[in-house]
mmCIF file of C-alpha atoms and ligand atoms in Angstrom:
data_model
loop_
_atom_site.group_PDB
_atom_site.id
_atom_site.type_symbol
_atom_site.label_atom_id
_atom_site.label_comp_id
_atom_site.label_asym_id
_atom_site.label_seq_id
_atom_site.Cartn_x
_atom_site.Cartn_y
_atom_site.Cartn_z
ATOM 1 C CA MET A 189 13.021 8.987 14.367
ATOM 2 C CA PRO A 190 11.576 6.156 16.455
ATOM 3 C CA GLY A 191 13.757 4.825 19.246
ATOM 4 C CA LEU A 192 15.856 7.950 19.526
ATOM 5 C CA PRO A 193 15.574 10.388 22.424
ATOM 6 C CA GLU A 194 13.763 13.579 21.483
ATOM 7 C CA LEU A 195 15.732 16.469 20.043
ATOM 8 C CA ASN A 196 14.395 19.873 21.071
ATOM 9 C CA LEU A 197 16.857 22.149 19.355
ATOM 10 C CA ILE A 198 17.331 25.919 19.370
ATOM 11 C CA LEU A 199 19.327 27.671 16.631
ATOM 12 C CA LEU A 200 20.821 30.872 18.015
ATOM 13 C CA GLY A 201 22.822 33.472 16.152
ATOM 14 C CA PRO A 202 22.842 37.020 14.836
ATOM 15 C CA PRO A 203 20.818 38.093 11.802
ATOM 16 C CA GLY A 204 22.308 36.533 8.689
ATOM 17 C CA SER A 205 24.331 33.900 10.546
ATOM 18 C CA GLY A 206 22.640 31.132 8.551
ATOM 19 C CA LYS A 207 19.921 29.917 10.948
ATOM 20 C CA GLY A 208 17.365 29.666 8.156
ATOM 21 C CA THR A 209 19.839 28.056 5.730
ATOM 22 C CA GLN A 210 20.659 25.376 8.306
ATOM 23 C CA GLY A 211 17.088 25.033 9.604
ATOM 24 C CA GLU A 212 15.862 24.125 6.129
ATOM 25 C CA ARG A 213 18.523 21.386 5.906
ATOM 26 C CA LEU A 214 18.187 20.071 9.470
ATOM 27 C CA GLN A 215 14.418 19.657 9.305
ATOM 28 C CA GLU A 216 14.964 17.208 6.462
ATOM 29 C CA ASP A 217 18.011 15.560 7.993
ATOM 30 C CA PHE A 218 16.274 14.888 11.320
ATOM 31 C CA ARG A 219 12.664 14.800 10.066
ATOM 32 C CA LEU A 220 11.534 17.271 12.675
ATOM 33 C CA PRO A 221 9.166 20.220 12.426
ATOM 34 C CA TYR A 222 10.954 23.522 11.997
ATOM 35 C CA TYR A 223 9.536 26.704 13.481
ATOM 36 C CA ALA A 224 11.135 29.958 12.327
ATOM 37 C CA THR A 225 9.438 32.871 14.082
ATOM 38 C CA GLY A 226 10.563 35.396 11.453
ATOM 39 C CA ASP A 227 8.913 33.322 8.681
ATOM 40 C CA ILE A 228 5.792 32.759 10.809
ATOM 41 C CA LEU A 229 5.485 36.494 11.507
ATOM 42 C CA ARG A 230 6.099 37.513 7.881
ATOM 43 C CA ALA A 231 3.344 35.095 6.803
ATOM 44 C CA ALA A 232 1.019 36.610 9.441
ATOM 45 C CA VAL A 233 1.765 40.122 8.142
ATOM 46 C CA LYS A 234 1.007 38.990 4.587
ATOM 47 C CA GLU A 235 -2.255 37.367 5.642
ATOM 48 C CA GLY A 236 -3.226 40.421 7.710
ATOM 49 C CA THR A 237 -3.978 38.399 10.871
ATOM 50 C CA GLU A 238 -4.167 40.033 14.313
ATOM 51 C CA VAL A 239 -0.614 38.841 15.137
ATOM 52 C CA GLY A 240 0.591 40.196 11.794
ATOM 53 C CA LYS A 241 -0.966 43.595 12.445
ATOM 54 C CA GLN A 242 0.719 43.785 15.841
ATOM 55 C CA ALA A 243 4.096 42.648 14.473
ATOM 56 C CA LYS A 244 4.520 44.685 11.291
ATOM 57 C CA GLU A 245 5.765 48.028 12.623
ATOM 58 C CA PHE A 246 8.325 46.344 14.889
ATOM 59 C CA MET A 247 9.651 44.145 12.101
ATOM 60 C CA ASP A 248 9.926 47.042 9.644
ATOM 61 C CA ARG A 249 12.147 48.895 12.106
ATOM 62 C CA GLY A 250 14.222 45.839 12.981
ATOM 63 C CA ASP A 251 12.930 45.831 16.574
ATOM 64 C CA LEU A 252 11.618 42.765 18.323
ATOM 65 C CA VAL A 253 7.881 42.226 18.489
ATOM 66 C CA PRO A 254 6.581 42.180 22.085
ATOM 67 C CA ASP A 255 7.273 38.959 23.990
ATOM 68 C CA GLU A 256 3.573 38.300 24.666
ATOM 69 C CA VAL A 257 2.805 38.304 20.932
ATOM 70 C CA ILE A 258 5.387 35.683 20.023
ATOM 71 C CA ILE A 259 5.361 33.410 23.087
ATOM 72 C CA GLY A 260 1.784 32.266 22.417
ATOM 73 C CA VAL A 261 2.622 31.555 18.767
ATOM 74 C CA ILE A 262 5.432 29.155 19.690
ATOM 75 C CA ALA A 263 3.715 27.593 22.717
ATOM 76 C CA GLU A 264 0.882 26.551 20.417
ATOM 77 C CA ARG A 265 3.229 24.920 17.933
ATOM 78 C CA ILE A 266 5.449 22.894 20.247
ATOM 79 C CA GLN A 267 2.501 21.123 21.792
ATOM 80 C CA GLN A 268 1.198 19.890 18.444
ATOM 81 C CA ALA A 269 1.389 16.150 17.752
ATOM 82 C CA GLU A 270 3.947 16.726 14.961
ATOM 83 C CA ALA A 271 6.416 18.116 17.553
ATOM 84 C CA GLU A 272 6.133 15.135 19.898
ATOM 85 C CA ASP A 273 9.532 13.683 18.956
ATOM 86 C CA GLY A 274 11.208 17.066 18.887
ATOM 87 C CA PHE A 275 11.446 20.318 16.988
ATOM 88 C CA ILE A 276 13.857 22.902 15.653
ATOM 89 C CA LEU A 277 13.441 26.537 16.684
ATOM 90 C CA ASP A 278 14.954 29.383 14.658
ATOM 91 C CA GLY A 279 14.583 32.959 15.940
ATOM 92 C CA PHE A 280 12.973 31.930 19.217
ATOM 93 C CA PRO A 281 13.701 32.544 22.021
ATOM 94 C CA ARG A 282 15.215 35.960 21.445
ATOM 95 C CA THR A 283 14.976 37.503 24.921
ATOM 96 C CA VAL A 284 15.494 36.156 28.439
ATOM 97 C CA PRO A 285 11.734 36.389 29.227
ATOM 98 C CA GLN A 286 11.039 34.330 26.070
ATOM 99 C CA ALA A 287 13.584 31.702 27.175
ATOM 100 C CA GLU A 288 11.999 31.544 30.611
ATOM 101 C CA ALA A 289 8.517 31.224 29.126
ATOM 102 C CA LEU A 290 9.771 28.418 26.875
ATOM 103 C CA ASP A 291 11.300 26.577 29.847
ATOM 104 C CA GLN A 292 8.023 26.953 31.717
ATOM 105 C CA LYS A 293 6.006 25.614 28.785
ATOM 106 C CA MET A 294 8.393 22.668 28.373
ATOM 107 C CA LYS A 295 8.090 21.906 32.084
ATOM 108 C CA GLU A 296 4.301 21.826 31.775
ATOM 109 C CA LEU A 297 4.736 19.343 28.912
ATOM 110 C CA ARG A 298 7.252 17.342 31.045
ATOM 111 C CA ARG A 299 9.948 17.952 28.478
ATOM 112 C CA GLU A 300 13.042 20.116 28.188
ATOM 113 C CA ILE A 301 15.224 21.891 25.643
ATOM 114 C CA THR A 302 17.990 19.429 24.802
ATOM 115 C CA GLU A 303 20.404 21.547 22.744
ATOM 116 C CA ALA A 304 21.132 25.157 21.771
ATOM 117 C CA ILE A 305 23.543 25.833 18.910
ATOM 118 C CA LEU A 306 25.084 29.256 18.447
ATOM 119 C CA ILE A 307 26.093 29.983 14.849
ATOM 120 C CA ASP A 308 28.886 32.524 15.202
ATOM 121 C CA VAL A 309 29.693 35.098 12.477
ATOM 122 C CA SER A 310 31.240 38.563 12.493
ATOM 123 C CA GLU A 311 29.173 41.701 11.900
ATOM 124 C CA ASP A 312 31.023 42.437 8.632
ATOM 125 C CA GLU A 313 30.029 39.033 7.350
ATOM 126 C CA VAL A 314 26.413 39.618 8.401
ATOM 127 C CA VAL A 315 26.270 42.820 6.381
ATOM 128 C CA ARG A 316 27.720 41.061 3.300
ATOM 129 C CA ARG A 317 25.263 38.213 3.626
ATOM 130 C CA LEU A 318 22.103 40.217 4.207
ATOM 131 C CA GLY A 319 23.014 42.688 1.467
ATOM 132 C CA GLY A 320 22.929 39.877 -1.115
ATOM 133 C CA ARG A 321 20.206 37.638 0.284
ATOM 134 C CA ARG A 322 17.226 36.674 -1.847
ATOM 135 C CA THR A 323 14.279 34.686 -0.541
ATOM 136 C CA CYS A 324 11.561 32.803 -2.370
ATOM 137 C CA GLU A 325 8.264 34.649 -2.241
ATOM 138 C CA ALA A 326 6.273 31.391 -2.282
ATOM 139 C CA ASN A 327 8.372 29.604 0.365
ATOM 140 C CA PRO A 328 10.621 31.817 2.528
ATOM 141 C CA SER A 329 12.683 28.878 3.760
ATOM 142 C CA HIS A 330 14.226 28.698 0.262
ATOM 143 C CA ILE A 331 17.150 31.102 0.747
ATOM 144 C CA TYR A 332 19.815 32.262 -1.739
ATOM 145 C CA HIS A 333 22.667 34.734 -1.960
ATOM 146 C CA VAL A 334 23.562 36.523 -5.183
ATOM 147 C CA GLU A 335 27.240 35.728 -4.686
ATOM 148 C CA PHE A 336 27.589 32.906 -2.109
ATOM 149 C CA ASP A 337 24.644 30.728 -3.136
ATOM 150 C CA PRO A 338 23.118 31.981 -6.386
ATOM 151 C CA PRO A 339 20.031 30.372 -7.946
ATOM 152 C CA LYS A 340 20.482 28.643 -11.314
ATOM 153 C CA LYS A 341 18.313 31.278 -12.992
ATOM 154 C CA GLU A 342 18.533 34.844 -11.734
ATOM 155 C CA GLY A 343 15.505 35.915 -9.694
ATOM 156 C CA VAL A 344 13.860 32.473 -9.758
ATOM 157 C CA CYS A 345 13.774 29.807 -7.015
ATOM 158 C CA ASP A 346 15.456 26.520 -8.060
ATOM 159 C CA LEU A 347 12.980 24.476 -6.039
ATOM 160 C CA ASP A 348 9.568 25.824 -6.980
ATOM 161 C CA GLU A 349 10.220 28.596 -9.546
ATOM 162 C CA GLY A 350 8.876 31.177 -7.077
ATOM 163 C CA LYS A 351 9.975 34.788 -7.516
ATOM 164 C CA LEU A 352 13.067 35.720 -5.478
ATOM 165 C CA ILE A 353 12.647 38.880 -3.441
ATOM 166 C CA VAL A 354 14.658 41.107 -1.092
ATOM 167 C CA ARG A 355 13.270 41.041 2.446
ATOM 168 C CA ASP A 356 11.837 44.367 3.652
ATOM 169 C CA ASP A 357 14.182 44.373 6.662
ATOM 170 C CA ASP A 358 17.355 43.778 4.612
ATOM 171 C CA LYS A 359 17.928 47.528 4.156
ATOM 172 C CA PRO A 360 21.217 48.957 5.557
ATOM 173 C CA ASP A 361 19.612 51.052 8.350
ATOM 174 C CA VAL A 362 17.322 48.258 9.441
ATOM 175 C CA ILE A 363 20.195 45.720 9.377
ATOM 176 C CA LYS A 364 22.138 48.009 11.723
ATOM 177 C CA ASN A 365 19.231 48.129 14.158
ATOM 178 C CA ARG A 366 18.688 44.353 13.962
ATOM 179 C CA LEU A 367 22.335 43.815 14.897
ATOM 180 C CA ALA A 368 22.114 46.256 17.825
ATOM 181 C CA THR A 369 18.892 44.583 18.995
ATOM 182 C CA TYR A 370 20.609 41.194 18.788
ATOM 183 C CA ARG A 371 23.524 42.365 20.914
ATOM 184 C CA GLU A 372 21.300 43.939 23.530
ATOM 185 C CA LYS A 373 18.371 41.521 23.802
ATOM 186 C CA THR A 374 19.417 38.162 22.384
ATOM 187 C CA GLU A 375 23.116 37.751 23.132
ATOM 188 C CA PRO A 376 22.394 37.250 26.882
ATOM 189 C CA LEU A 377 20.849 33.916 25.866
ATOM 190 C CA VAL A 378 24.321 32.611 25.054
ATOM 191 C CA ASP A 379 25.113 32.673 28.789
ATOM 192 C CA TYR A 380 21.599 31.519 29.643
ATOM 193 C CA TYR A 381 22.036 28.240 27.744
ATOM 194 C CA ASP A 382 25.730 27.913 28.542
ATOM 195 C CA GLU A 383 24.917 27.978 32.258
ATOM 196 C CA ARG A 384 22.435 25.160 31.674
ATOM 197 C CA GLY A 385 25.178 23.133 29.990
ATOM 198 C CA ILE A 386 23.364 22.737 26.658
ATOM 199 C CA LEU A 387 25.143 25.297 24.456
ATOM 200 C CA ASN A 388 27.530 24.513 21.611
ATOM 201 C CA HIS A 389 29.209 26.985 19.255
ATOM 202 C CA VAL A 390 29.624 26.508 15.517
ATOM 203 C CA ASP A 391 31.859 28.668 13.341
ATOM 204 C CA GLY A 392 29.316 30.100 10.887
ATOM 205 C CA LYS A 393 31.984 31.485 8.562
ATOM 206 C CA GLN A 394 32.483 28.047 7.055
ATOM 207 C CA SER A 395 30.471 26.905 4.035
ATOM 208 C CA PRO A 396 26.838 25.850 4.586
ATOM 209 C CA ASP A 397 27.867 22.176 4.086
ATOM 210 C CA GLU A 398 30.610 22.469 6.704
ATOM 211 C CA VAL A 399 28.282 24.176 9.191
ATOM 212 C CA GLU A 400 25.686 21.451 8.643
ATOM 213 C CA GLU A 401 28.301 18.724 9.145
ATOM 214 C CA ARG A 402 29.486 20.319 12.367
ATOM 215 C CA ILE A 403 25.910 20.489 13.697
ATOM 216 C CA HIS A 404 25.475 16.796 12.867
ATOM 217 C CA GLY A 405 28.648 16.087 14.848
ATOM 218 C CA ILE A 406 27.256 17.943 17.872
ATOM 219 C CA ILE A 407 23.933 16.089 17.737
ATOM 220 C CA ALA A 408 25.694 12.735 17.325
ATOM 221 C CA THR A 409 27.784 13.432 20.440
ATOM 222 C CA LEU A 410 24.673 14.503 22.350
ATOM 223 C CA ARG A 411 22.885 11.277 21.434
ATOM 224 C CA ARG A 412 25.902 9.159 22.405
ATOM 225 C CA GLU A 413 26.034 10.884 25.783
ATOM 226 C CA GLU A 414 22.303 10.350 26.295
ATOM 227 C CA GLU A 415 22.675 6.651 25.486
ATOM 228 C CA GLU A 416 25.515 6.345 27.950
ATOM 229 C CA GLY A 417 23.297 8.091 30.536
ATOM 230 C CA MET A 418 25.648 11.022 31.063
HETATM 231 P P1 AP5 B 1831 14.178 36.633 11.480
HETATM 232 O O1 AP5 B 1831 13.508 36.331 10.217
HETATM 233 O O2 AP5 B 1831 14.380 35.555 12.465
HETATM 234 O O3 AP5 B 1831 15.540 37.363 11.142
HETATM 235 P P2 AP5 B 1831 17.023 37.284 11.777
HETATM 236 O O4 AP5 B 1831 17.176 36.653 13.086
HETATM 237 O O5 AP5 B 1831 17.476 38.682 11.682
HETATM 238 O O6 AP5 B 1831 17.762 36.295 10.919
HETATM 239 P P3 AP5 B 1831 17.782 36.196 9.372
HETATM 240 O O7 AP5 B 1831 16.593 35.418 8.908
HETATM 241 O O8 AP5 B 1831 17.994 37.545 8.772
HETATM 242 O O9 AP5 B 1831 19.131 35.410 9.131
HETATM 243 P P4 AP5 B 1831 19.450 33.843 9.202
HETATM 244 O O10 AP5 B 1831 20.331 33.590 10.369
HETATM 245 O O11 AP5 B 1831 18.207 33.018 9.082
HETATM 246 O O12 AP5 B 1831 20.350 33.696 7.900
HETATM 247 P P5 AP5 B 1831 20.035 33.045 6.459
HETATM 248 O O13 AP5 B 1831 20.090 31.563 6.551
HETATM 249 O O14 AP5 B 1831 18.839 33.666 5.839
HETATM 250 O O15 AP5 B 1831 13.370 37.800 12.236
HETATM 251 C C1 AP5 B 1831 12.900 38.920 11.536
HETATM 252 C C2 AP5 B 1831 12.158 39.865 12.474
HETATM 253 O O16 AP5 B 1831 11.013 39.189 13.039
HETATM 254 C C3 AP5 B 1831 12.940 40.354 13.710
HETATM 255 O O17 AP5 B 1831 13.731 41.470 13.391
HETATM 256 C C4 AP5 B 1831 11.797 40.679 14.666
HETATM 257 O O18 AP5 B 1831 11.185 41.901 14.362
HETATM 258 C C5 AP5 B 1831 10.795 39.582 14.387
HETATM 259 N N1 AP5 B 1831 10.970 38.391 15.257
HETATM 260 C C6 AP5 B 1831 11.297 37.131 14.861
HETATM 261 N N2 AP5 B 1831 11.379 36.304 15.912
HETATM 262 C C7 AP5 B 1831 11.099 37.046 17.012
HETATM 263 C C8 AP5 B 1831 11.036 36.773 18.401
HETATM 264 N N3 AP5 B 1831 11.286 35.539 18.896
HETATM 265 N N4 AP5 B 1831 10.739 37.784 19.250
HETATM 266 C C9 AP5 B 1831 10.478 39.036 18.797
HETATM 267 N N5 AP5 B 1831 10.533 39.360 17.481
HETATM 268 C C10 AP5 B 1831 10.829 38.388 16.596
HETATM 269 O O19 AP5 B 1831 21.358 33.500 5.668
HETATM 270 C C11 AP5 B 1831 21.597 34.846 5.341
HETATM 271 C C12 AP5 B 1831 22.276 34.963 3.966
HETATM 272 O O20 AP5 B 1831 23.567 34.371 4.036
HETATM 273 C C13 AP5 B 1831 21.552 34.214 2.838
HETATM 274 O O21 AP5 B 1831 21.676 34.955 1.666
HETATM 275 C C14 AP5 B 1831 22.305 32.871 2.722
HETATM 276 O O22 AP5 B 1831 22.263 32.362 1.402
HETATM 277 C C15 AP5 B 1831 23.702 33.274 3.123
HETATM 278 N N6 AP5 B 1831 24.432 32.215 3.853
HETATM 279 C C16 AP5 B 1831 23.929 31.387 4.816
HETATM 280 N N7 AP5 B 1831 24.890 30.569 5.298
HETATM 281 C C17 AP5 B 1831 26.028 30.895 4.617
HETATM 282 C C18 AP5 B 1831 27.383 30.423 4.685
HETATM 283 N N8 AP5 B 1831 27.737 29.444 5.527
HETATM 284 N N9 AP5 B 1831 28.303 30.993 3.852
HETATM 285 C C19 AP5 B 1831 27.946 32.002 3.007
HETATM 286 N N10 AP5 B 1831 26.684 32.494 2.896
HETATM 287 C C20 AP5 B 1831 25.733 31.939 3.715
HETATM 288 MG MG1 MG B 1832 16.130 33.432 8.966
#
């Protein structure tokens, strides 16, 4: 959006909190590129690239892929021309070393992360959501839930008629490990961004429309403060 200060936004939150659901909406709302590391890695696995080969076993277990594998993937994307006015990150950073590497990269580009939004949901809710999630095979950012957000026709994506599938890591044991990994490795980032004064919380238990509206409110406040030079 010309004339507006850049928005370099991080979506934080446990598995199933709705990062992908919101990311898909926000990229259209703000016309910014959206980089979801989970989607990028799943595509790499499918294509059989070197990154995909390195990532697969970690993803299948619900562990994080090594920092050095993912940092390069994101560093490459945020310096593309399309990300000049800002970007939305979903699933990155996920460890303190990743956050530090991102800060370092942004410094090199003479930019900084402007906002981190934590989408808060309980673990019970996560289990309910991931148990019923379906994703479009052709475009994984098209996300549904059999109960909370069903497609018009069962098993078929409303947007491109792609087949709806269950993600390999949405199995009960793997979900449990993803949650434990989140608590151990990713939750420390809540303090990391809070200490830098750029963290806001959103109650993720609300409907997707309400969560989206709340995020818009946060960004509007941020832009007002930037205009006022706060
Ligand atoms: P990734 O794909 O990022 O998985 P995740 O973080 O576990 O998050 P999810 O995609 O499962 O959930 P989400 O928050 O996007 O929720 P969604 O919108 O789909 O990562 C997968 C794996 O890749 C990792 O385990 C790791 O191995 C690897 N990886 C990725 N990034 C990495 C990194 N930086 N470093 C190392 N490894 C990395 O919603 C979930 C469901 O809920 C859907 O069915 C949806 O319809 C429904 N829903 C959404 N919002 C609402 C709502 N408000 N009310 C009711 N239902 C809702
Ligand atoms: Mg996601």
